[in-house]
mmCIF file of C-alpha atoms in Angstrom:
data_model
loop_
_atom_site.group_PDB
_atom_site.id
_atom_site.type_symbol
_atom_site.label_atom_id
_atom_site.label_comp_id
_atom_site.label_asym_id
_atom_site.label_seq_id
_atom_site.Cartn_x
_atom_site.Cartn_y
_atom_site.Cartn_z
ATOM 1 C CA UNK A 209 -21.451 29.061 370.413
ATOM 2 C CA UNK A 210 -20.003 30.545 373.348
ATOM 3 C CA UNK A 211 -18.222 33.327 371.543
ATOM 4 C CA UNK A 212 -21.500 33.954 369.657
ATOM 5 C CA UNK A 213 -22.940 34.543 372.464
ATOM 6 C CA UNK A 214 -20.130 36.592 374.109
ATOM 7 C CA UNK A 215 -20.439 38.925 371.302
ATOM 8 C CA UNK A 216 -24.112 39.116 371.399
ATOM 9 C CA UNK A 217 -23.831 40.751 375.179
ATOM 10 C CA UNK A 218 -20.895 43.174 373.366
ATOM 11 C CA UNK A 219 -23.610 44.132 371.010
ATOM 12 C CA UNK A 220 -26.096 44.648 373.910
ATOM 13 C CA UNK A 221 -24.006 46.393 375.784
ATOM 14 C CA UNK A 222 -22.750 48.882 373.098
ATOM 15 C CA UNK A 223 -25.776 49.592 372.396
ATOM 16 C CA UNK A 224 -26.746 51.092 375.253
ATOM 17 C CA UNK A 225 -24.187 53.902 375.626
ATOM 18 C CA UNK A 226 -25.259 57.334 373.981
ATOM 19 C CA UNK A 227 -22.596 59.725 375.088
ATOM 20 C CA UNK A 228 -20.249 62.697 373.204
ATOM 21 C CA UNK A 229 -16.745 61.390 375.034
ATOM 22 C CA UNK A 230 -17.786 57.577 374.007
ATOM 23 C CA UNK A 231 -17.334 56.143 370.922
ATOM 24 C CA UNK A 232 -20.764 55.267 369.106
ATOM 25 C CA UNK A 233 -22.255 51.999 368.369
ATOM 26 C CA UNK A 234 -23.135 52.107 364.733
ATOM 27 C CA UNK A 235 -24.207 48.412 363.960
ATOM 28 C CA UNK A 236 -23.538 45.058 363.622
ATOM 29 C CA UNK A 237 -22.867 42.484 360.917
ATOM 30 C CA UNK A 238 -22.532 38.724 360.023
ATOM 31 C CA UNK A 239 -22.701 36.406 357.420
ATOM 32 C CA UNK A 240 -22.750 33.538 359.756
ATOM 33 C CA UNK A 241 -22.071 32.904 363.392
ATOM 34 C CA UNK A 242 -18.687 32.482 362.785
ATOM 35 C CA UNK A 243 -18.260 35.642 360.891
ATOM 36 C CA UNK A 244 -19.355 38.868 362.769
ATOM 37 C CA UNK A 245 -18.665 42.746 363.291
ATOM 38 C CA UNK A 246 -19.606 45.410 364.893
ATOM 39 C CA UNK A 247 -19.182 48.594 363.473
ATOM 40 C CA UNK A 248 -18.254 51.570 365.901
ATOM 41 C CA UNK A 249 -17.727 55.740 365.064
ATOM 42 C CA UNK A 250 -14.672 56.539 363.295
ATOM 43 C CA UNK A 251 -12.394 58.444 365.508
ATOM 44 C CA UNK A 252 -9.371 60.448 363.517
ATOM 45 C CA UNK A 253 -6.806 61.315 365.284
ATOM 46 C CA UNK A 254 -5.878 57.973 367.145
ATOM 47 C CA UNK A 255 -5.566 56.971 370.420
ATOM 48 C CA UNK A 256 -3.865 59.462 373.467
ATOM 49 C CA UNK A 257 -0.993 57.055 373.643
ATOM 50 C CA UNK A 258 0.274 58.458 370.491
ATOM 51 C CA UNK A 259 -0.753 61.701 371.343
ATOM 52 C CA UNK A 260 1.158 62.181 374.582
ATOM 53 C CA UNK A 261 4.278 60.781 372.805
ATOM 54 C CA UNK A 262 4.911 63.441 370.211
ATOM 55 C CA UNK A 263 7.732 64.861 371.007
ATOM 56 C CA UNK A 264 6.521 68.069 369.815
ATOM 57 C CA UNK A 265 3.658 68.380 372.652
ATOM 58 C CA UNK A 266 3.776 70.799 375.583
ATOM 59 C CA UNK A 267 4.694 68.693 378.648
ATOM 60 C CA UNK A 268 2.865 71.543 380.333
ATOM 61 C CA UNK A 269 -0.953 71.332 381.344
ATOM 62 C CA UNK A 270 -2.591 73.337 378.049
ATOM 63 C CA UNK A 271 -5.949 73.682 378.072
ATOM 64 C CA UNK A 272 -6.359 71.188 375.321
ATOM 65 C CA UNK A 273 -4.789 68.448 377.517
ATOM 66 C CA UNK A 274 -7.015 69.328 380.054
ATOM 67 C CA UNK A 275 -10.217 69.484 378.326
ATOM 68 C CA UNK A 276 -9.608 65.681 377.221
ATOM 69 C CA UNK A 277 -8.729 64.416 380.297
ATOM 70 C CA UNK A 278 -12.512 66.018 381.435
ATOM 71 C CA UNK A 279 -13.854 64.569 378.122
ATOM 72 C CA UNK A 280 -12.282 61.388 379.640
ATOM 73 C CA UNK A 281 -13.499 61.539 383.045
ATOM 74 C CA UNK A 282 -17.277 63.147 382.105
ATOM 75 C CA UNK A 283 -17.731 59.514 380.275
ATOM 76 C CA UNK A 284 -16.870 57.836 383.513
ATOM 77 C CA UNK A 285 -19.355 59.505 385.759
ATOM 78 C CA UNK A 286 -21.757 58.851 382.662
ATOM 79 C CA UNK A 287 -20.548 54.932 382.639
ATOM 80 C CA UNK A 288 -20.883 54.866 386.476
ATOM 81 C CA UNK A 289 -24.200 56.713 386.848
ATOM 82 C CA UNK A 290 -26.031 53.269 385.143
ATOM 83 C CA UNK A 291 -28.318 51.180 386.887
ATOM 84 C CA UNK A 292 -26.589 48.724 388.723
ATOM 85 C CA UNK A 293 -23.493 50.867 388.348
ATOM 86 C CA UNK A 294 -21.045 49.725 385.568
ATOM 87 C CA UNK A 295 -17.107 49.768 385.476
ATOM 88 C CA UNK A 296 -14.885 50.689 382.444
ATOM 89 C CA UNK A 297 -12.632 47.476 383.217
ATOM 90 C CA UNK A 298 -10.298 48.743 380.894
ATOM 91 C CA UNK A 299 -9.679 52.426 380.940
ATOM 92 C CA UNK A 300 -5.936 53.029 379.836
ATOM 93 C CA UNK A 301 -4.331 55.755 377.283
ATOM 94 C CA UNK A 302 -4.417 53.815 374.459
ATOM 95 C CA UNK A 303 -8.128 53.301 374.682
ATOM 96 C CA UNK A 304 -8.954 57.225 374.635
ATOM 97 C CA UNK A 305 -8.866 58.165 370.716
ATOM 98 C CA UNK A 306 -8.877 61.841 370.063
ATOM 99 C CA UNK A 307 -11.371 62.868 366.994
ATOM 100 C CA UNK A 308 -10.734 66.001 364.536
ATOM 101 C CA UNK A 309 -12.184 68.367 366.993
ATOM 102 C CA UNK A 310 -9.746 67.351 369.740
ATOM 103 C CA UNK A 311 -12.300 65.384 371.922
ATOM 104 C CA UNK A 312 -11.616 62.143 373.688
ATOM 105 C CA UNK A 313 -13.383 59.375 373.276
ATOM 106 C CA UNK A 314 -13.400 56.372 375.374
ATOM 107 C CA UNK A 315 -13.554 52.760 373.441
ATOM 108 C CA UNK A 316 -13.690 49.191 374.830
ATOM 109 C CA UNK A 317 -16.303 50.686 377.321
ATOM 110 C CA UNK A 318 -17.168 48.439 379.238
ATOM 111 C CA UNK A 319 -15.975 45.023 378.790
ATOM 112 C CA UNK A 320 -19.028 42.276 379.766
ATOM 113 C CA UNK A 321 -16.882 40.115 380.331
ATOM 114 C CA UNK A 322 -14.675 39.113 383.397
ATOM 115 C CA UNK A 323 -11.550 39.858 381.926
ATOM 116 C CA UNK A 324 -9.878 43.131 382.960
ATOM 117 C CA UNK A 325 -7.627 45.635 381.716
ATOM 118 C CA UNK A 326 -3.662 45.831 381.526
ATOM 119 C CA UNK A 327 -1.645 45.504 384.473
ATOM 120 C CA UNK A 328 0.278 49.370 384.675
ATOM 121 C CA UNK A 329 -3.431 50.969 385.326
ATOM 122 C CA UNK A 330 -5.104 48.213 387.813
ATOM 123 C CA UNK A 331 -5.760 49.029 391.226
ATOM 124 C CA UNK A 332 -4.442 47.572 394.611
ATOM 125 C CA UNK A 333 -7.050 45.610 395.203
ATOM 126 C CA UNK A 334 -7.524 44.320 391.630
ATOM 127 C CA UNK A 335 -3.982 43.139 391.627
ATOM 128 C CA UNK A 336 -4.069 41.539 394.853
ATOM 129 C CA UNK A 337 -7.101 39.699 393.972
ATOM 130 C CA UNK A 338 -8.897 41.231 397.371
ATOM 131 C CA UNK A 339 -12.109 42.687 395.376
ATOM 132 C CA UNK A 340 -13.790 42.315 392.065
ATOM 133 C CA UNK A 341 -12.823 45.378 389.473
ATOM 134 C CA UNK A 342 -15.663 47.724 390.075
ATOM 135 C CA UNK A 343 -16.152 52.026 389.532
ATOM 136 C CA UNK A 344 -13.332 52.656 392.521
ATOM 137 C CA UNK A 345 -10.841 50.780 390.179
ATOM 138 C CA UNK A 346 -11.529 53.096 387.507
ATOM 139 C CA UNK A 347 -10.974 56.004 389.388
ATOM 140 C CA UNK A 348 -7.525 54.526 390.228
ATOM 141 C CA UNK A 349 -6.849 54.056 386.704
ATOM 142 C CA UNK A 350 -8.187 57.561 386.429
ATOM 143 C CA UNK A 351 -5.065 58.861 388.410
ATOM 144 C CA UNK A 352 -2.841 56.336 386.505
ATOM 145 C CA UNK A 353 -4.260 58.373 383.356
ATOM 146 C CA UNK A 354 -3.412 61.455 384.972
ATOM 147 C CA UNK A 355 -0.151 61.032 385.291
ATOM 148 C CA UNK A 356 0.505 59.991 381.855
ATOM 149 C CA UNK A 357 -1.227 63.434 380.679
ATOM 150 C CA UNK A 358 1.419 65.200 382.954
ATOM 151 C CA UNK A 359 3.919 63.340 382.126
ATOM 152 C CA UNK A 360 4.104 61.417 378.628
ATOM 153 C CA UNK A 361 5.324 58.468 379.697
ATOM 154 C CA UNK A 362 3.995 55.736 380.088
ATOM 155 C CA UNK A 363 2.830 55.121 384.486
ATOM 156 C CA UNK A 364 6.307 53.422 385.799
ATOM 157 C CA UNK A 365 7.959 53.533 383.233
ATOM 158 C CA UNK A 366 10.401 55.702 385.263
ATOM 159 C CA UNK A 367 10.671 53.066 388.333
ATOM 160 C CA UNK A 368 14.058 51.491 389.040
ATOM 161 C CA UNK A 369 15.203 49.419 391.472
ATOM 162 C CA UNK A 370 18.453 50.099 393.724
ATOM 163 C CA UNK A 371 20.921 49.178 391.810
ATOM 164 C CA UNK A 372 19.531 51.693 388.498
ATOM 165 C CA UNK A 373 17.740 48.657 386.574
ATOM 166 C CA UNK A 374 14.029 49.237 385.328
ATOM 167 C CA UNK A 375 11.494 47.266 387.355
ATOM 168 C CA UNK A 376 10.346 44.425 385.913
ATOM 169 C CA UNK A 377 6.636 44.342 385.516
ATOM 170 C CA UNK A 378 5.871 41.191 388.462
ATOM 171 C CA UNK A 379 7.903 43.632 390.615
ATOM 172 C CA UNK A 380 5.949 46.762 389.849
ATOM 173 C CA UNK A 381 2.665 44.594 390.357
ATOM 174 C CA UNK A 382 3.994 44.022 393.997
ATOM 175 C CA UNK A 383 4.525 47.462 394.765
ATOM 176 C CA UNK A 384 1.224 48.674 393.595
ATOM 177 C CA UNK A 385 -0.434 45.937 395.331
ATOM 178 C CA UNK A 386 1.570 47.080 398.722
ATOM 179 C CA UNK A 387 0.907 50.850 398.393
ATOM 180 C CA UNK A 388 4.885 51.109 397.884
ATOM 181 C CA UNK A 389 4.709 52.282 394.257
ATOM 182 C CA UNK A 390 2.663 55.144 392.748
ATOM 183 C CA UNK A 391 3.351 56.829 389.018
ATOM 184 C CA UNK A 392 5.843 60.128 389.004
ATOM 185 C CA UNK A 393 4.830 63.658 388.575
ATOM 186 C CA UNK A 394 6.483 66.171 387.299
ATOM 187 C CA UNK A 395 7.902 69.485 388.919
ATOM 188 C CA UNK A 396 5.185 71.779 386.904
ATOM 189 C CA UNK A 397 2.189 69.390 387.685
ATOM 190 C CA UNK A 398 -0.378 71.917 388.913
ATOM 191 C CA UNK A 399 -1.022 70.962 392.735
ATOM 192 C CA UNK A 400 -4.438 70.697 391.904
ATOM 193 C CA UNK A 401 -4.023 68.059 389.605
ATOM 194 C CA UNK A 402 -1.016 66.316 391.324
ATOM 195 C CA UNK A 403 -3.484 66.137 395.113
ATOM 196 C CA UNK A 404 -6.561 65.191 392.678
ATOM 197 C CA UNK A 405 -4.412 62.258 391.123
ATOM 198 C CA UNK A 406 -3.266 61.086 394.380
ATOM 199 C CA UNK A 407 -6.989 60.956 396.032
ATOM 200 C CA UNK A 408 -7.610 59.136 392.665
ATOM 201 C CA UNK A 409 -4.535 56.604 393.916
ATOM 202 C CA UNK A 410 -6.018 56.113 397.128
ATOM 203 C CA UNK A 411 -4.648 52.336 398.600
ATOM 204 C CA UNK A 412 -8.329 51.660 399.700
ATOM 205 C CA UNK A 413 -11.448 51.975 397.083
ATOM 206 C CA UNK A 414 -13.475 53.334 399.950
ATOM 207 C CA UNK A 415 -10.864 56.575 400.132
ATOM 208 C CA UNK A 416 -11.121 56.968 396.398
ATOM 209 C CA UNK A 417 -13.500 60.595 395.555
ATOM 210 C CA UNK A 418 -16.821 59.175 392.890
ATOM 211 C CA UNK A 419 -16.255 60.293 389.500
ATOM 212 C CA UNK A 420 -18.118 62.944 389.840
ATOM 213 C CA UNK A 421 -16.646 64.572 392.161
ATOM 214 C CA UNK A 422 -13.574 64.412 389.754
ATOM 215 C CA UNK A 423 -15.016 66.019 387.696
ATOM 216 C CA UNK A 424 -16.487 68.910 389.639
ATOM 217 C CA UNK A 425 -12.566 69.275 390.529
ATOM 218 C CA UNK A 426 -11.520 69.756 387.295
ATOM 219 C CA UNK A 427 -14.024 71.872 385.986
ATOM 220 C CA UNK A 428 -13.176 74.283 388.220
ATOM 221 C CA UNK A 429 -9.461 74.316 387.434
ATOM 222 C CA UNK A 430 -10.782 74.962 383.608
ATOM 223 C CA UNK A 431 -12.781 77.860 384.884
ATOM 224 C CA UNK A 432 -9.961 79.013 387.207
ATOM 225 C CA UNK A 433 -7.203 78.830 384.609
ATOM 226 C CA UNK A 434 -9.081 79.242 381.306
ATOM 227 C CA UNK A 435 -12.361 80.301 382.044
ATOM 228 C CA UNK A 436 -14.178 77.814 380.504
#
């Protein structure tokens, strides 16, 4: 009964969104209470996760690349602009598909529930337990995302420790948690970008810019660099 009802508030909640750069709520099904589906928009051209790891992709910032990770943020102010605000939860890479037209959209938005999303994109505070996950988290996750869009790897998946070994994933918790650990950028991030992601990466929610803002920022690198 409990998971009935669980998905019930899914369905409810799903329903609301109406967005381009989220994926659409088509329906739900059942045959019984034990037996039910929703039905969401078919997205094509998987998640970004795959994307970002061809190894035939530009590591430089295209404009493709940076018209998703707009599509991307334009559904978080539109997530974040509800009535009592609402948080993504679970805003990662593999959680953006890409359609035919080369347009993210986000999935998994929002999660009802009190679970939240994986470890390598949670905020500080999250981590450490010192505040629920609310909008300021997904702005962290937000500059997470950005570095995987400069990079192609996935965040800290770079980090070793002092003797050359990868950081094992308690470890990299710790150091997020303490403001000691941040994702790598590359050499040919554009500054804009690279200072955006690390206001995004702020140790305190409260120093975090609203999505919104974000997005006025990179709107005007796409009119500045492609005049869009």
């Amino acid at each position: 009964m409990e998971h009935t009802q669980t998905f019930v508030e899914e369905i409810k909640l799903a329903s609301k969104f109406d967005h381009p750069n989220i994926v659409a709520f088509i329906g739900a099904a059942w045959s019984s209470g034990f037996d039910m589906q929703a039905l969401f928009e078919f997205v094509e051209n998987g998640d970004l996760r795959s994307y970002l790891s061809a190894t035939s992709l530009s590591r430089y910032w295209t404009r493709t690349k940076l018209q998703l990770a707009v599509d991307v943020i334009e559904a978080i102010v539109y997530v974040h602009t509800f009535t009592p605000p609402m948080a993504l939860r679970n805003l990662k890479s593999h959680n953006v598909l890409i359609s035919a037209e080369m347009q993210a959209k986000l999935t998994d938005v929002p999660d009802s529930g009190s679970e939240v999303g994986t470890s390598r994109w949670l905020a500080p505070e999250v981590i450490s337990g010192r505040s629920d996950y609310n909008p300021a988290a997904d702005i962290f996750a937000f500059g997470v995302l950005l570095s995987e869009f400069d990079t192609h790897t996935l965040p800290y998946d770079d980090a070793m420790d002092n003797g050359g070994s990868k950081l094992e994933g308690g470890v990299i918790l710790q150091m997020v948690a303490s403001g000691n650990l941040r994702p790598t950028f590359s050499d040919t991030c554009p500054p804009i970008i690279l200072e955006l992601a690390k206001q995004c990466m702020a140790q305190e929610p409260r120093d975090r810019p609203p999505a919104l803002k974000v997005a006025y920022t990179l709107r005007t690198l796409q009119r500045e660099a492609f005049n869009l």
